[in-house]
Short mmCIF file of C-alpha atoms in Angstrom, two decimals:
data_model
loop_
_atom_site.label_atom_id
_atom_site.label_comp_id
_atom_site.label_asym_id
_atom_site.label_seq_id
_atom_site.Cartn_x
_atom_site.Cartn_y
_atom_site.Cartn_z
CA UNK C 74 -73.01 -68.44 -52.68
CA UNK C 75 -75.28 -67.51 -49.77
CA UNK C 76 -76.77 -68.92 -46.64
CA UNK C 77 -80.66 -69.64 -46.84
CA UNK C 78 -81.25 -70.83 -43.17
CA UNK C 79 -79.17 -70.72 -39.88
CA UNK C 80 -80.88 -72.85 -37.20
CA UNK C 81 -79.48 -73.31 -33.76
CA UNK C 82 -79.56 -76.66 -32.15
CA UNK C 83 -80.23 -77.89 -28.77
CA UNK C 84 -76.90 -78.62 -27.92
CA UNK C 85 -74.98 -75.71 -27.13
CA UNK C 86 -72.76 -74.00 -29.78
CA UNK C 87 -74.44 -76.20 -32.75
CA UNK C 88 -76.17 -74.67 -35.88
CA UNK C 89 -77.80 -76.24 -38.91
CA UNK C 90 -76.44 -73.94 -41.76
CA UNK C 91 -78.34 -74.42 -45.00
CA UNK C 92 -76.25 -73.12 -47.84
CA UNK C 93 -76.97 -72.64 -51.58
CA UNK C 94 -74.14 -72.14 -54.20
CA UNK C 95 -74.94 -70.63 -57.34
CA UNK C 96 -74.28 -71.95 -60.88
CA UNK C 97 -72.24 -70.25 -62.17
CA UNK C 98 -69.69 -71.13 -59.47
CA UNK C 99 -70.91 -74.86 -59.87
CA UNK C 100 -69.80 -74.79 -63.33
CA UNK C 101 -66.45 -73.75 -62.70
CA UNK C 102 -65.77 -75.98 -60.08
CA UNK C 103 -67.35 -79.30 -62.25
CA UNK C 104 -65.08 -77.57 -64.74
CA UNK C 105 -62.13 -77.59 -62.57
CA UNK C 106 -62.79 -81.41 -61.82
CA UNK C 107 -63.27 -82.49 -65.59
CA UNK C 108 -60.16 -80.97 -66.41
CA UNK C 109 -58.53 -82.74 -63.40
CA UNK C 110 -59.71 -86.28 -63.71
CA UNK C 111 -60.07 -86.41 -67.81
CA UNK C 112 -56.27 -87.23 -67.71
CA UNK C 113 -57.47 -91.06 -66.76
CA UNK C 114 -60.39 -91.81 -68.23
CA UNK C 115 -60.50 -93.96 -71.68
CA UNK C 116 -63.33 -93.77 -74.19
CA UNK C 117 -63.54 -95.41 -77.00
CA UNK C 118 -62.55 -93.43 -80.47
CA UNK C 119 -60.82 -90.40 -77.88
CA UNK C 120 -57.44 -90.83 -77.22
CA UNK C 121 -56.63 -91.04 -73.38
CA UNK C 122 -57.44 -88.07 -71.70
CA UNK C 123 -59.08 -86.31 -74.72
CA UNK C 124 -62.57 -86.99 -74.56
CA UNK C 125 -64.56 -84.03 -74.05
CA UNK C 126 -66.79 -83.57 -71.37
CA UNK C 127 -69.96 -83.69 -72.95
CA UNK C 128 -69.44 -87.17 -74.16
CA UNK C 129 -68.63 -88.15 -70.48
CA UNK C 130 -71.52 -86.73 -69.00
CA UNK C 131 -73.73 -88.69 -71.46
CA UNK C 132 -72.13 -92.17 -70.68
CA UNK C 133 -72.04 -91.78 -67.35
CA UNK C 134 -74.43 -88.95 -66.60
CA UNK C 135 -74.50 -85.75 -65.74
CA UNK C 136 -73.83 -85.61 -62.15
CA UNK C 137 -70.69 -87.64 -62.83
CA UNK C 138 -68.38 -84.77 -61.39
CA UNK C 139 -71.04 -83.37 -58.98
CA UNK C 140 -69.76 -84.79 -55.98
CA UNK C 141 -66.23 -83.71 -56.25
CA UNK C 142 -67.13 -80.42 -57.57
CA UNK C 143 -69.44 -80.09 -54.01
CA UNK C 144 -66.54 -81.25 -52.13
CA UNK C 145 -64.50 -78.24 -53.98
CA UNK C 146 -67.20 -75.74 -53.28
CA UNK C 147 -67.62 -76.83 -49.73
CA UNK C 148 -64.72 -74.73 -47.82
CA UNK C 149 -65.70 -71.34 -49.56
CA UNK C 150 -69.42 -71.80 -49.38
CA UNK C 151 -69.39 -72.50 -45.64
CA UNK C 152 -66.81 -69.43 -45.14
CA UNK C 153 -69.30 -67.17 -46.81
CA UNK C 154 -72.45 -68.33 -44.77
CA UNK C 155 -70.09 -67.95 -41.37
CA UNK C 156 -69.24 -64.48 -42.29
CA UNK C 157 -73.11 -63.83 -42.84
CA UNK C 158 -74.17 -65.55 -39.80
CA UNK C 159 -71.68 -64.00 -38.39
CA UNK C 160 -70.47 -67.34 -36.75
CA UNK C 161 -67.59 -68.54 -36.36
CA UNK C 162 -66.64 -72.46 -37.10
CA UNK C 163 -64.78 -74.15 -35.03
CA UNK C 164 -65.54 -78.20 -36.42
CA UNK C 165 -68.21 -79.16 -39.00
CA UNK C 166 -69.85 -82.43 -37.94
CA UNK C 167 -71.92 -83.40 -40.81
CA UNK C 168 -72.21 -82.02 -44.95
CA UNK C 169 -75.20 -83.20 -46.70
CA UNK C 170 -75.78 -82.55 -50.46
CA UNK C 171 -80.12 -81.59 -50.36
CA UNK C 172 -80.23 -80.96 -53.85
CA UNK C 173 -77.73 -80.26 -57.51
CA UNK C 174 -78.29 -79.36 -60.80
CA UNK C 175 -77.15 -76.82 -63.78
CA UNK C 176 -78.16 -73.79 -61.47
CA UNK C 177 -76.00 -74.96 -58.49
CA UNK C 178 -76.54 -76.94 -55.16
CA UNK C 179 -78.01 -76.46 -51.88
CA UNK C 180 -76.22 -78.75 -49.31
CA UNK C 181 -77.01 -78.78 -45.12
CA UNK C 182 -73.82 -78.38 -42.73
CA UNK C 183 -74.00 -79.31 -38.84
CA UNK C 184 -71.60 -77.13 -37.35
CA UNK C 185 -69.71 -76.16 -33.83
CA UNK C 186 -68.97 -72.43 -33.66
CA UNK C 187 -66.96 -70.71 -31.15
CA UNK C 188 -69.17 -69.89 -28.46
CA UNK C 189 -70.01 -66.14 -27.07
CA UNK C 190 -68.54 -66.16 -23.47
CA UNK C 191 -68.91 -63.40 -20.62
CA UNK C 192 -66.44 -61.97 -18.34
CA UNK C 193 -66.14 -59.65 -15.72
CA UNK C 194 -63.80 -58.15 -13.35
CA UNK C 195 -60.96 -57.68 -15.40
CA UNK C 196 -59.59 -54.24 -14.74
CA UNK C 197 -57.79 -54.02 -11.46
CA UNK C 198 -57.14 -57.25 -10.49
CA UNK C 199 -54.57 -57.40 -8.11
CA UNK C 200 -51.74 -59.04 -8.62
CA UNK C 201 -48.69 -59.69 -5.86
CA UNK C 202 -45.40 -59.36 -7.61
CA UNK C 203 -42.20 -62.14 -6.43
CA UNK C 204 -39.17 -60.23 -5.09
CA UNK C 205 -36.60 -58.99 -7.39
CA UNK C 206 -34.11 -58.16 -4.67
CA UNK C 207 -30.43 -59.47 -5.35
CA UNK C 208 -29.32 -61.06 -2.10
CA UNK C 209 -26.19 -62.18 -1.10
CA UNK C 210 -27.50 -65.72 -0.56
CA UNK C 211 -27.85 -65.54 -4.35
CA UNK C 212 -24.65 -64.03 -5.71
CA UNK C 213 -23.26 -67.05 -3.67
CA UNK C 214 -25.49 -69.50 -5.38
CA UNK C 215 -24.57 -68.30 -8.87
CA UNK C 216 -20.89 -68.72 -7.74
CA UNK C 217 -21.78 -72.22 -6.51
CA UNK C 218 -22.67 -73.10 -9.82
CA UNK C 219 -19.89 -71.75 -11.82
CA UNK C 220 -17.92 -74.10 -9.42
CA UNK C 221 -19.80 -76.76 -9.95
CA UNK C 222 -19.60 -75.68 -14.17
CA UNK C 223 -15.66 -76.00 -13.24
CA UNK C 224 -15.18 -78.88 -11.19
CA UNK C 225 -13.29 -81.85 -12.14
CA UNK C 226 -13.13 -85.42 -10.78
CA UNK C 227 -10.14 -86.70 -8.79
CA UNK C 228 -9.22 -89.95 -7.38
CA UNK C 229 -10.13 -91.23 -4.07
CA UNK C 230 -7.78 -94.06 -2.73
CA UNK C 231 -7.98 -93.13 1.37
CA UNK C 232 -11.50 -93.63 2.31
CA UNK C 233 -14.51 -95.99 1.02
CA UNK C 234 -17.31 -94.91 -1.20
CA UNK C 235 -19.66 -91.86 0.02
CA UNK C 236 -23.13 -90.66 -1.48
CA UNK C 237 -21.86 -87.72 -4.40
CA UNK C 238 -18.78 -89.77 -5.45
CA UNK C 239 -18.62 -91.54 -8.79
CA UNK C 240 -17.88 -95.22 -8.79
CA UNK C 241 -16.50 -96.89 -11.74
CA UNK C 242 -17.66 -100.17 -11.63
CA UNK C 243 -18.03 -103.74 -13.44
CA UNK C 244 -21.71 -105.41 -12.45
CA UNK C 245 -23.01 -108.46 -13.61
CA UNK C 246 -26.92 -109.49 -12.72
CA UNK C 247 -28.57 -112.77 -11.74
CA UNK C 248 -32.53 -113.88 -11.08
CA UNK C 249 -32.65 -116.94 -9.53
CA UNK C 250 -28.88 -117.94 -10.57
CA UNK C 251 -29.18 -117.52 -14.19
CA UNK C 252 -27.49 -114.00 -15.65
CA UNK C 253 -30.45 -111.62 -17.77
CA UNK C 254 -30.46 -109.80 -20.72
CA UNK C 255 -28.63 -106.19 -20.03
CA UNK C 256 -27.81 -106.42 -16.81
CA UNK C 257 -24.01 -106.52 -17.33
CA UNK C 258 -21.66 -103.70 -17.44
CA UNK C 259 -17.74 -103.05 -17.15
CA UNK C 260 -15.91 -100.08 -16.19
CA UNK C 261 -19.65 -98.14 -15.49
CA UNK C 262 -19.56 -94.40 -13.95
CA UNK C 263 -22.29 -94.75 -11.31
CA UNK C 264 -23.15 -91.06 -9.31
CA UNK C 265 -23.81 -92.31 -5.99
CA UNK C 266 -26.90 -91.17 -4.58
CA UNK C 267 -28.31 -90.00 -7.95
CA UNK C 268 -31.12 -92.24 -8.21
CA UNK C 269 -30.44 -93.51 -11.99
CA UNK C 270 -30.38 -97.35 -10.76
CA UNK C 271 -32.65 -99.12 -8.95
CA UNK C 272 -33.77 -98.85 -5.16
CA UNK C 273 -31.05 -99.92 -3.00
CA UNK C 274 -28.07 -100.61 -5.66
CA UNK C 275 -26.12 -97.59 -5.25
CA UNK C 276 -26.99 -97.13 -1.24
CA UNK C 277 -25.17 -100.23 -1.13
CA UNK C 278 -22.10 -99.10 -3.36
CA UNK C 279 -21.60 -96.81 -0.34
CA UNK C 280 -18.92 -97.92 2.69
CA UNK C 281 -16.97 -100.11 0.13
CA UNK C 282 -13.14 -99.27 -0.70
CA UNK C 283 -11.10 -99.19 -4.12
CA UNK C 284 -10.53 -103.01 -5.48
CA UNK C 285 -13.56 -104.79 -3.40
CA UNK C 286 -15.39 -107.47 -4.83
CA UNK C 287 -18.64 -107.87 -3.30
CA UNK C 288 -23.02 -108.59 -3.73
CA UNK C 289 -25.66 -106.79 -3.63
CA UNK C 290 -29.40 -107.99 -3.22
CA UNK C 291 -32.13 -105.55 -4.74
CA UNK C 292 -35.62 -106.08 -5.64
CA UNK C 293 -36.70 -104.45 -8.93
CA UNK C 294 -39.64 -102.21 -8.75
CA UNK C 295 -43.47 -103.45 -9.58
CA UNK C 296 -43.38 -101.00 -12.51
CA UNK C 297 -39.97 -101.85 -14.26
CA UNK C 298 -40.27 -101.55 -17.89
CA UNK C 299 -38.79 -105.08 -18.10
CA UNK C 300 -41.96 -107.29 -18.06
CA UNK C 301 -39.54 -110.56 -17.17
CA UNK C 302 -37.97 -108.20 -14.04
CA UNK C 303 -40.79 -106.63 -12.56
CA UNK C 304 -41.23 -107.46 -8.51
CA UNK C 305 -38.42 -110.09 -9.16
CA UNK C 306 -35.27 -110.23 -6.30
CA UNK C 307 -31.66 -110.35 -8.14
CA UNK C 308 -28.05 -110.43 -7.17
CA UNK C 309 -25.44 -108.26 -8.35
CA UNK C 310 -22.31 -109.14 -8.17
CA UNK C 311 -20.00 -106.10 -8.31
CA UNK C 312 -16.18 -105.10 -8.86
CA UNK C 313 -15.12 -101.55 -7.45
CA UNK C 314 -12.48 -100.40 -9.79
CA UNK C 315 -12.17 -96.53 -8.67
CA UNK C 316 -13.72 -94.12 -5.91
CA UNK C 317 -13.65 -90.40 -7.55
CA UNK C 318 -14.69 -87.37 -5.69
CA UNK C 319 -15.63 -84.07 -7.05
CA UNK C 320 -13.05 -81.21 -6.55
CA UNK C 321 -14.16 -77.42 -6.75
CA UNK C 322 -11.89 -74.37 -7.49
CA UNK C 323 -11.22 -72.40 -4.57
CA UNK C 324 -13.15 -68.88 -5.09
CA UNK C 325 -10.63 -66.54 -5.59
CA UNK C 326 -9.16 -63.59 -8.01
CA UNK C 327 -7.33 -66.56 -10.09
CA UNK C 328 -10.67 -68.48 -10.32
CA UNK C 329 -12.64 -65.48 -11.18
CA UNK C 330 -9.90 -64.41 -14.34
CA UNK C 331 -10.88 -68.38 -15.68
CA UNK C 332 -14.16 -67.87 -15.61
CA UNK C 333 -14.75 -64.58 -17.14
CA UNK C 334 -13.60 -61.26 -18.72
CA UNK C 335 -13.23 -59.86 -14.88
CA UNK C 336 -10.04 -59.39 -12.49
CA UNK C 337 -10.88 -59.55 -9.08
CA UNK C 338 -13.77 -61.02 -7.13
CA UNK C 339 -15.11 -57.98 -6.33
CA UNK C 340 -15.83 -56.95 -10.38
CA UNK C 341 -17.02 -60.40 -10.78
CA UNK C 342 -19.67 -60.09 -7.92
CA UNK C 343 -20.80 -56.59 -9.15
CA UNK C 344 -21.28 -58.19 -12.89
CA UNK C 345 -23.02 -61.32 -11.66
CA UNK C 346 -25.59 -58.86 -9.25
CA UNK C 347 -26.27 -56.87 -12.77
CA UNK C 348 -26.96 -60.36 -14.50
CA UNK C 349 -29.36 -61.64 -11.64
CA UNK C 350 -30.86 -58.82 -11.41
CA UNK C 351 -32.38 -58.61 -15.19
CA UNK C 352 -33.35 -62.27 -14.41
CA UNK C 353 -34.76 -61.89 -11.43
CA UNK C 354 -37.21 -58.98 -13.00
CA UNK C 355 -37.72 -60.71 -16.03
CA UNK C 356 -38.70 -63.64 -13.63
CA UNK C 357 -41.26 -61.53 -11.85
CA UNK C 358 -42.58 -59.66 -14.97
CA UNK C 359 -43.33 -63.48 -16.44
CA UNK C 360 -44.82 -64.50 -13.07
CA UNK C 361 -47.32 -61.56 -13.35
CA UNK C 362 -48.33 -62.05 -16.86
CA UNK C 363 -49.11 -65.91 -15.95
CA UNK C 364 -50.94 -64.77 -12.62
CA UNK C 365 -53.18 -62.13 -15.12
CA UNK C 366 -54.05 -64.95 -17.61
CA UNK C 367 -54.66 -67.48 -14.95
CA UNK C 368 -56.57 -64.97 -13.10
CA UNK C 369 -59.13 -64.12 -16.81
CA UNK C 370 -59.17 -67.80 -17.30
CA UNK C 371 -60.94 -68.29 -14.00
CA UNK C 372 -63.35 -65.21 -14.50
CA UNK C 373 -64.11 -66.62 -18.18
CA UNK C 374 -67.92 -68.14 -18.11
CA UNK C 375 -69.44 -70.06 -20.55
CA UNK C 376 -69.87 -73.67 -22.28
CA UNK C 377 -66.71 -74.41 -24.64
CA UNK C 378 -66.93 -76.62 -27.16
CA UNK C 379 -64.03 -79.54 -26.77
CA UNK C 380 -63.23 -79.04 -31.05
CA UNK C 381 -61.54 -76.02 -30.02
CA UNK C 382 -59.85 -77.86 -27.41
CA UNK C 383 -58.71 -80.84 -29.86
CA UNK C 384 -58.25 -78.16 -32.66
CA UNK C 385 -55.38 -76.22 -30.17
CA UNK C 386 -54.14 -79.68 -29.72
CA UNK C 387 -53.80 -80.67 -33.38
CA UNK C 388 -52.25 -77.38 -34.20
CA UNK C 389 -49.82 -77.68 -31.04
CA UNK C 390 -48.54 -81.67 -32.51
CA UNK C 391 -48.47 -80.40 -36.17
CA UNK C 392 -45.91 -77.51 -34.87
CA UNK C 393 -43.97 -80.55 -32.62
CA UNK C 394 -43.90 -82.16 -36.17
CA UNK C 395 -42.44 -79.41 -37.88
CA UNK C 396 -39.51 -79.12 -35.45
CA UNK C 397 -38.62 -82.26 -35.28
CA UNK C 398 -38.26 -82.28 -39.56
CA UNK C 399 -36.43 -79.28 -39.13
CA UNK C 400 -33.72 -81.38 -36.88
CA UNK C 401 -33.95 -84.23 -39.43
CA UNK C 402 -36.23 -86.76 -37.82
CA UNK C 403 -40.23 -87.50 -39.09
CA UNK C 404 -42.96 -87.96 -35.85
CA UNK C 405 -42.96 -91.64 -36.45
CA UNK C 406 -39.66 -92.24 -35.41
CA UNK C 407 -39.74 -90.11 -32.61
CA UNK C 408 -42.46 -91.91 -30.79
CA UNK C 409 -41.15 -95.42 -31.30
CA UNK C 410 -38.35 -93.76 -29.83
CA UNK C 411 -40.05 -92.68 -27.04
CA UNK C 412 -42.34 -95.53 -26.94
CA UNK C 413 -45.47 -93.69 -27.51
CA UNK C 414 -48.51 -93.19 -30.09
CA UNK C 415 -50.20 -90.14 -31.19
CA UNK C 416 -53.35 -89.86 -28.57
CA UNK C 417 -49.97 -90.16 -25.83
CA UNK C 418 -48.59 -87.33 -27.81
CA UNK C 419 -51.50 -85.45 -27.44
CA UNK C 420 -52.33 -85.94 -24.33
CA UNK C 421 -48.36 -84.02 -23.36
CA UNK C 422 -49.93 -81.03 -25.28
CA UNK C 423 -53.82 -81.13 -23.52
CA UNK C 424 -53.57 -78.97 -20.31
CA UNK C 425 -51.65 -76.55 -22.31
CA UNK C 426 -53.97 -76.52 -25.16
CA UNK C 427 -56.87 -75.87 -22.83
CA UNK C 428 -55.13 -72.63 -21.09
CA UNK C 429 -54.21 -71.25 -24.90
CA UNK C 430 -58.12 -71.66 -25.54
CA UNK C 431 -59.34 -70.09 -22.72
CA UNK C 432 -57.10 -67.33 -22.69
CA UNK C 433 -58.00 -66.67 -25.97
CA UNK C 434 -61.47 -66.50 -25.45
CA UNK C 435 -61.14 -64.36 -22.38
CA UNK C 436 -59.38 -61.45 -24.40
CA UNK C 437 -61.71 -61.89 -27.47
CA UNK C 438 -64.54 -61.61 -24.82
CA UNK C 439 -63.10 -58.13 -23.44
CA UNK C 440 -61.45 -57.00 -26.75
CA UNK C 441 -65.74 -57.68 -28.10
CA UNK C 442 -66.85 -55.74 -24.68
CA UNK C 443 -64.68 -52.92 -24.43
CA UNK C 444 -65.41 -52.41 -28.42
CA UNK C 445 -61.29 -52.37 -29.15
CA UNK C 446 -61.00 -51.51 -32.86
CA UNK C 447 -57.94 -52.03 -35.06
CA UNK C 448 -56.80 -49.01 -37.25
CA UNK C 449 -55.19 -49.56 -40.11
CA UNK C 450 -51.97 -47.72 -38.69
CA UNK C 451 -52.15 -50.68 -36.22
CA UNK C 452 -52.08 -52.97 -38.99
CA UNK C 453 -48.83 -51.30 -40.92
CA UNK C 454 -47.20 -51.22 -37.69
CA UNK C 455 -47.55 -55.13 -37.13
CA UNK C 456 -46.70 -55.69 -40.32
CA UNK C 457 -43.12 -53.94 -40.06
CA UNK C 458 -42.47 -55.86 -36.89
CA UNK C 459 -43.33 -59.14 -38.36
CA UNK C 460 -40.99 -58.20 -41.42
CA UNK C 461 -38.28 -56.90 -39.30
CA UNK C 462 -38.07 -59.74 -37.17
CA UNK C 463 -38.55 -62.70 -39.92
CA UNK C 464 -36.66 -60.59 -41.95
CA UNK C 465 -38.56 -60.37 -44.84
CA UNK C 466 -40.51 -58.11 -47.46
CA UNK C 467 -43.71 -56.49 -45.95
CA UNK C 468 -45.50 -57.25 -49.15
CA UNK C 469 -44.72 -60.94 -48.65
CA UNK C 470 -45.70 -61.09 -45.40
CA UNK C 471 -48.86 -59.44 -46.25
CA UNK C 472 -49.74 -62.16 -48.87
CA UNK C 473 -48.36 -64.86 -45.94
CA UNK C 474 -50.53 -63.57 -42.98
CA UNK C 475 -54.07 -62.02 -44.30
CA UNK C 476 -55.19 -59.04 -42.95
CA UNK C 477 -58.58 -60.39 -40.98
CA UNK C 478 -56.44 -62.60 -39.48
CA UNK C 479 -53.90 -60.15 -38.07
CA UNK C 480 -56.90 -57.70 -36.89
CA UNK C 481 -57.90 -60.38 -34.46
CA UNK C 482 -54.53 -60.99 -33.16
CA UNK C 483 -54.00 -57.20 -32.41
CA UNK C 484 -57.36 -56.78 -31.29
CA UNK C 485 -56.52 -59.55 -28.53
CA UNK C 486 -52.82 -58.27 -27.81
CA UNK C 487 -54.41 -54.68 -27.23
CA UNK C 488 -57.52 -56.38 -24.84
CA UNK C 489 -53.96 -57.84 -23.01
CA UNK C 490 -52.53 -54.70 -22.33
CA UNK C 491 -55.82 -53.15 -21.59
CA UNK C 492 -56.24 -55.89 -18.76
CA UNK C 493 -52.22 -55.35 -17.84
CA UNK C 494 -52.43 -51.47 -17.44
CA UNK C 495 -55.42 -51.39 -15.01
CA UNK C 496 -54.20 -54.46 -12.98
CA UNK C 497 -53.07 -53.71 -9.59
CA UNK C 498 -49.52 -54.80 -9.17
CA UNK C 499 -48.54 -55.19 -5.15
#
């Protein structure tokens, strides 16, 4: 196989590769494809699937298996030319057979290939780090929520209904006098104030008293998913069964023996400062890598193609896909679930797509200007991590993840830490 003609095109990042594939390879692959597709074909005086190929070829001539063969030959071919172009594709638009026979085939491809970008100003870029000092406004916030972790409802039977309680209530809805389809409930937990009905029902939960029976008027929103509801003014009539209030634990040495492995208040404090302060810096070191990449994503220049935007997206769903088989549900069901198609799918996954992309690009772009190489010592190490942490045998993670591959991955990683190391961290 080898590449006769690269041509670039007017538009940017498209090439006209011209690629011939020798016979010998030809007649393996029409090989491969006799073998494959002899299983089903009947002629006459051969049993099924025994008819040799000679025989076929002369009834139904001899480029019978050409096009399948081509279609074989295709992936390899076009990897070879790449690699002599020294291109590399990103979509191919077009393959067109130009001409076949026993010494092999010549076929046209119109490709996209990643495009050569520029950047500078990547070393010392300043960067303004958050605060990682533990306060005592946030020990007390931590302890808020533990409370809140801890809390239990109690019964309210003194007062009326107030925004944070939770009312257990029957409802039943009407449109213009006639009850609709799910708009009935008995013995409901409603959070007031929590915004999960519509605008104005639980507002006007609020001020009523254990055992009332009274209506509400609300108009549902423009935008309700019910078509028959949207814009339309209803009536609920409504049955307050129970007014319960949220109690917290008082803070104290007792609370603090519940919650943890701890004593007194004062050990508990000291452990929880320890544990916000790892999250705080791990906070701030995550902050700083995000400011970096957004930081080489707006020094990146250059046209890129949108295939490597919709390939990023592709590969992003396809992963979505696999976790969701791995928790025993397929894609389909999933987005009748959540009442969406594929393009809505993709479109969740775009904007992150796009950053992976031109991050990517950036720290190819300095990895290529800074001339970062990848020793083979590199390699070996990467390999021991990857078999450590999958835990698996370095020769089959070898034969999973191939070498070029890897190189490009470590290349970028060390163009990272190139960028990190000389950035300016306030």
């Amino acid at each position: 196989m080898a590449l006769k003609e690269c041509t670039k095109k007017e538009e940017a990042n498209s090439y006209e590769l011209l690629v011939s594939v020798d016979g010998e390879t030809f007649e393996k692959a029409i090989n491969a494809v006799y073998k494959k597709q002899v299983k089903k074909i009947n002629i006459q005086g051969f049993r099924k699937g025994k008819a040799p190929r000679r025989i076929i070829e002369k009834m139904y001539g001899e480029e019978v298996f050409y096009d399948d063969a081509m279609q074989d030959c295709y992936p390899d071919a076009l990897y070879d030319a790449a690699k002599e172009a020294d291109i590399k594709i990103v979509a191919v638009e077009s393959l067109e057979a130009v001409e076949a026979g026993k010494e092999g085939f010549t076929f046209k491809a119109q490709v996209v290939v990643e495009p050569t970008m520029e950047i500078d100003g990547y070393k010392g870029i300043e960067i303004e780090k958050k605060s990682t000092e533990v306060t005592d406004e946030l020990i007390d916030k931590e302890i808020e929520q533990v409370r809140e972790r801890n809390s239990r409802l109690v019964t309210v039977e003194d007062r009326a209904a107030e925004n944070g309680d939770t009312a257990v209530i029957d409802f039943e809805g009407f449109v213009d006098g006639v009850a609709f389809e799910g708009g009935k409930a008995e013995g409901y937990n409603l959070s007031l104030g929590s915004g999960n009905f519509i605008p104005g029902f639980e507002e006007q939960i609020v001020d009523h008293k254990t055992g009332e029976e009274f209506s509400i008027n609300v108009k549902f929103p423009e935008d309700y998913q019910a078509e028959e509801l949207k814009g339309k003014d209803a009536e609920f009539k409504i049955t307050l069964h129970e007014i319960k209030t949220k109690e917290l634990p008082e803070v104290d040495d007792e609370f603090v023996q519940d919650v943890s492995d701890k004593e007194t208040l004062e050990e508990y404090k000291e452990e929880l400062k320890e544990t916000v302060a790892k999250r705080l810096k791990d906070e701030a070191d995550k902050d700083v890598d995000d400011k970096i990449s957004e930081k080489l994503m707006e020094l990146l220049e250059g046209e890129i193609p949108e295939a490597m935007y919709e390939n990023q997206t592709n590969d992003m769903v396809r992963d979505f896909e696999m976790r969701l088989r791995s928790q025993g549900m397929d894609m389909q069901t999933y987005m009748q679930y959540m009442g969406m198609d594929v393009n809505a799918l993709k479109g969740m996954y775009r904007d992150e797509a796009e950053k992976r992309v031109k991050l990517r690009l950036a720290l190819e772009t300095i990895a290529r200007k800074e001339n970062i190489e990848v020793t083979e010592a590199d390699l070996e190490d990467e390999y021991s991590k990857m078999a450590e942490a999958y835990k698996m045998d370095i020769d089959k993670v070898k034969d999973a993840v191939p070498a070029e591959s890897l190189t490009e991955d470590v290349k970028v990683q060390k163009a990272l830490d190139l960028v990190k190391n000389s950035a300016v961290i306030k």
